[in-house]
C-alpha cells in the first residue's frame, strides 16, 4: 500500500471509532480520533508533497494520542478499541517506520 491508501484506511478505521463507546469514555482517545480525521482531510486537500508529508506525519502522531487514551476506556471496550487501534498500528508500522515511509515517498526526513 502506498501512503495515500494507508491514510485512507487509517481514517476509515478512526471514523469507525467516532461513534463507539471508546470515543466517549476517553477524551484523549476522542482527541486522537478527531486528529486522525483532520489529518486525513488535510492529506486529501494537500496540493503538494510537502503538505502531504506534514499531514501524513500528523496522522501518525494522532494515532499515538488515540492509543494512549485506550487504557482509560476500561476492559469492556478492550476488543473494540484495541482491535481497531491494532489495525491502524499495523498499517503505520510504528512511529519510526511510518516517518521513514513518509520521508521515502514525500521527501527527506526532518531532523527538527
PDB file of C-alpha atoms in Angstrom:
ATOM      1  CA  UNK A   1       0.000   0.000   0.000  1.00  0.00           C
ATOM      2  CA  UNK A   2       1.180   3.496  -0.680  1.00  0.00           C
ATOM      3  CA  UNK A   3       0.908   6.337   1.843  1.00  0.00           C
ATOM      4  CA  UNK A   4      -2.352   7.689   0.379  1.00  0.00           C
ATOM      5  CA  UNK A   5      -4.011   4.282   0.664  1.00  0.00           C
ATOM      6  CA  UNK A   6      -2.791   3.876   4.232  1.00  0.00           C
ATOM      7  CA  UNK A   7      -4.065   7.339   5.181  1.00  0.00           C
ATOM      8  CA  UNK A   8      -7.494   6.492   3.714  1.00  0.00           C
ATOM      9  CA  UNK A   9      -7.671   3.155   5.512  1.00  0.00           C
ATOM     10  CA  UNK A  10      -6.470   4.565   8.838  1.00  0.00           C
ATOM     11  CA  UNK A  11      -9.010   7.392   8.567  1.00  0.00           C
ATOM     12  CA  UNK A  12     -11.820   4.911   7.892  1.00  0.00           C
ATOM     13  CA  UNK A  13     -10.788   2.912  10.946  1.00  0.00           C
ATOM     14  CA  UNK A  14     -10.671   6.072  13.049  1.00  0.00           C
ATOM     15  CA  UNK A  15     -14.127   7.019  11.735  1.00  0.00           C
ATOM     16  CA  UNK A  16     -15.423   3.665  12.952  1.00  0.00           C
ATOM     17  CA  UNK A  17     -14.403   4.645  16.477  1.00  0.00           C
ATOM     18  CA  UNK A  18     -16.120   8.045  16.333  1.00  0.00           C
ATOM     19  CA  UNK A  19     -19.491   6.576  17.313  1.00  0.00           C
ATOM     20  CA  UNK A  20     -18.154   3.931  19.666  1.00  0.00           C
ATOM     21  CA  UNK A  21     -18.057   3.936  23.468  1.00  0.00           C
ATOM     22  CA  UNK A  22     -14.258   4.259  23.213  1.00  0.00           C
ATOM     23  CA  UNK A  23     -14.735   7.750  21.826  1.00  0.00           C
ATOM     24  CA  UNK A  24     -16.990   8.792  24.681  1.00  0.00           C
ATOM     25  CA  UNK A  25     -15.107   7.099  27.526  1.00  0.00           C
ATOM     26  CA  UNK A  26     -11.709   8.683  26.895  1.00  0.00           C
ATOM     27  CA  UNK A  27     -11.198  12.323  25.975  1.00  0.00           C
ATOM     28  CA  UNK A  28      -7.652  11.510  24.872  1.00  0.00           C
ATOM     29  CA  UNK A  29      -8.846   8.724  22.572  1.00  0.00           C
ATOM     30  CA  UNK A  30     -11.528  11.041  21.168  1.00  0.00           C
ATOM     31  CA  UNK A  31      -8.936  13.746  20.509  1.00  0.00           C
ATOM     32  CA  UNK A  32      -6.818  11.154  18.707  1.00  0.00           C
ATOM     33  CA  UNK A  33      -9.758  10.091  16.541  1.00  0.00           C
ATOM     34  CA  UNK A  34     -10.553  13.713  15.705  1.00  0.00           C
ATOM     35  CA  UNK A  35      -6.923  14.498  14.918  1.00  0.00           C
ATOM     36  CA  UNK A  36      -6.687  11.445  12.639  1.00  0.00           C
ATOM     37  CA  UNK A  37      -9.803  12.607  10.793  1.00  0.00           C
ATOM     38  CA  UNK A  38      -8.384  16.131  10.449  1.00  0.00           C
ATOM     39  CA  UNK A  39      -5.004  14.852   9.292  1.00  0.00           C
ATOM     40  CA  UNK A  40      -6.636  12.641   6.660  1.00  0.00           C
ATOM     41  CA  UNK A  41      -8.698  15.589   5.421  1.00  0.00           C
ATOM     42  CA  UNK A  42      -5.564  17.749   5.272  1.00  0.00           C
ATOM     43  CA  UNK A  43      -3.790  14.996   3.348  1.00  0.00           C
ATOM     44  CA  UNK A  44      -6.596  14.829   0.779  1.00  0.00           C
ATOM     45  CA  UNK A  45      -6.670  18.619   0.443  1.00  0.00           C
ATOM     46  CA  UNK A  46      -2.883  18.941   0.098  1.00  0.00           C
ATOM     47  CA  UNK A  47      -1.723  20.215  -3.252  1.00  0.00           C
ATOM     48  CA  UNK A  48       1.970  19.411  -2.897  1.00  0.00           C
ATOM     49  CA  UNK A  49       4.214  16.747  -1.403  1.00  0.00           C
ATOM     50  CA  UNK A  50       5.375  18.934   1.494  1.00  0.00           C
ATOM     51  CA  UNK A  51       1.785  19.333   2.729  1.00  0.00           C
ATOM     52  CA  UNK A  52       1.026  15.662   2.149  1.00  0.00           C
ATOM     53  CA  UNK A  53       4.117  14.769   4.155  1.00  0.00           C
ATOM     54  CA  UNK A  54       3.090  17.034   7.043  1.00  0.00           C
ATOM     55  CA  UNK A  55      -0.443  15.625   7.070  1.00  0.00           C
ATOM     56  CA  UNK A  56       0.779  12.021   6.939  1.00  0.00           C
ATOM     57  CA  UNK A  57       3.166  12.635   9.843  1.00  0.00           C
ATOM     58  CA  UNK A  58       0.338  14.333  11.747  1.00  0.00           C
ATOM     59  CA  UNK A  59      -1.781  11.231  11.220  1.00  0.00           C
ATOM     60  CA  UNK A  60       0.943   9.127  12.838  1.00  0.00           C
ATOM     61  CA  UNK A  61       1.105  11.464  15.828  1.00  0.00           C
ATOM     62  CA  UNK A  62      -2.679  11.443  16.117  1.00  0.00           C
ATOM     63  CA  UNK A  63      -2.628   7.657  16.260  1.00  0.00           C
ATOM     64  CA  UNK A  64      -0.269   7.843  19.246  1.00  0.00           C
ATOM     65  CA  UNK A  65      -2.753  10.127  21.001  1.00  0.00           C
ATOM     66  CA  UNK A  66      -5.607   7.713  20.269  1.00  0.00           C
ATOM     67  CA  UNK A  67      -3.690   4.703  21.506  1.00  0.00           C
ATOM     68  CA  UNK A  68      -2.547   6.498  24.665  1.00  0.00           C
ATOM     69  CA  UNK A  69      -6.191   7.061  25.616  1.00  0.00           C
ATOM     70  CA  UNK A  70      -7.309   3.459  25.210  1.00  0.00           C
ATOM     71  CA  UNK A  71      -6.341   2.325  28.726  1.00  0.00           C
ATOM     72  CA  UNK A  72      -8.843   4.895  30.042  1.00  0.00           C
ATOM     73  CA  UNK A  73     -11.736   3.090  28.330  1.00  0.00           C
ATOM     74  CA  UNK A  74     -11.730   0.071  30.635  1.00  0.00           C
ATOM     75  CA  UNK A  75     -11.880  -3.609  29.904  1.00  0.00           C
ATOM     76  CA  UNK A  76     -15.397  -3.625  28.452  1.00  0.00           C
ATOM     77  CA  UNK A  77     -14.217  -1.783  25.349  1.00  0.00           C
ATOM     78  CA  UNK A  78     -10.950  -3.643  25.088  1.00  0.00           C
ATOM     79  CA  UNK A  79     -11.904  -5.629  21.996  1.00  0.00           C
ATOM     80  CA  UNK A  80     -13.424  -2.758  20.024  1.00  0.00           C
ATOM     81  CA  UNK A  81     -10.897  -0.025  20.649  1.00  0.00           C
ATOM     82  CA  UNK A  82      -7.764  -2.083  20.865  1.00  0.00           C
ATOM     83  CA  UNK A  83      -8.550  -4.233  17.823  1.00  0.00           C
ATOM     84  CA  UNK A  84      -9.148  -1.150  15.694  1.00  0.00           C
ATOM     85  CA  UNK A  85      -6.065   0.576  17.090  1.00  0.00           C
ATOM     86  CA  UNK A  86      -4.062  -2.557  16.354  1.00  0.00           C
ATOM     87  CA  UNK A  87      -5.223  -2.465  12.735  1.00  0.00           C
ATOM     88  CA  UNK A  88      -4.123   1.163  12.450  1.00  0.00           C
ATOM     89  CA  UNK A  89      -0.798   0.362  14.110  1.00  0.00           C
ATOM     90  CA  UNK A  90      -0.177  -2.409  11.595  1.00  0.00           C
ATOM     91  CA  UNK A  91      -0.901  -0.037   8.720  1.00  0.00           C
ATOM     92  CA  UNK A  92       1.505   2.583  10.073  1.00  0.00           C
ATOM     93  CA  UNK A  93       4.161   0.139  11.240  1.00  0.00           C
ATOM     94  CA  UNK A  94       5.176   2.179  14.299  1.00  0.00           C
ATOM     95  CA  UNK A  95       6.316   5.810  14.619  1.00  0.00           C
ATOM     96  CA  UNK A  96       9.821   5.392  13.199  1.00  0.00           C
ATOM     97  CA  UNK A  97       8.745   3.103  10.373  1.00  0.00           C
ATOM     98  CA  UNK A  98       5.906   5.470   9.459  1.00  0.00           C
ATOM     99  CA  UNK A  99       8.206   8.515   9.454  1.00  0.00           C
ATOM    100  CA  UNK A 100      10.691   6.685   7.220  1.00  0.00           C
ATOM    101  CA  UNK A 101       7.983   5.556   4.786  1.00  0.00           C
ATOM    102  CA  UNK A 102       6.537   9.063   4.587  1.00  0.00           C
ATOM    103  CA  UNK A 103      10.005  10.541   4.053  1.00  0.00           C
ATOM    104  CA  UNK A 104      10.755   7.991   1.335  1.00  0.00           C
ATOM    105  CA  UNK A 105       7.569   8.841  -0.531  1.00  0.00           C
ATOM    106  CA  UNK A 106       7.380  12.612   0.031  1.00  0.00           C
ATOM    107  CA  UNK A 107      10.925  13.788   0.681  1.00  0.00           C
ATOM    108  CA  UNK A 108      13.732  13.609   3.247  1.00  0.00           C
ATOM    109  CA  UNK A 109      13.191  13.117   6.932  1.00  0.00           C
ATOM    110  CA  UNK A 110      13.038  16.264   9.048  1.00  0.00           C
ATOM    111  CA  UNK A 111      15.652  16.431  11.782  1.00  0.00           C
ATOM    112  CA  UNK A 112      13.900  19.248  13.653  1.00  0.00           C
TER     113      UNK A 112
END
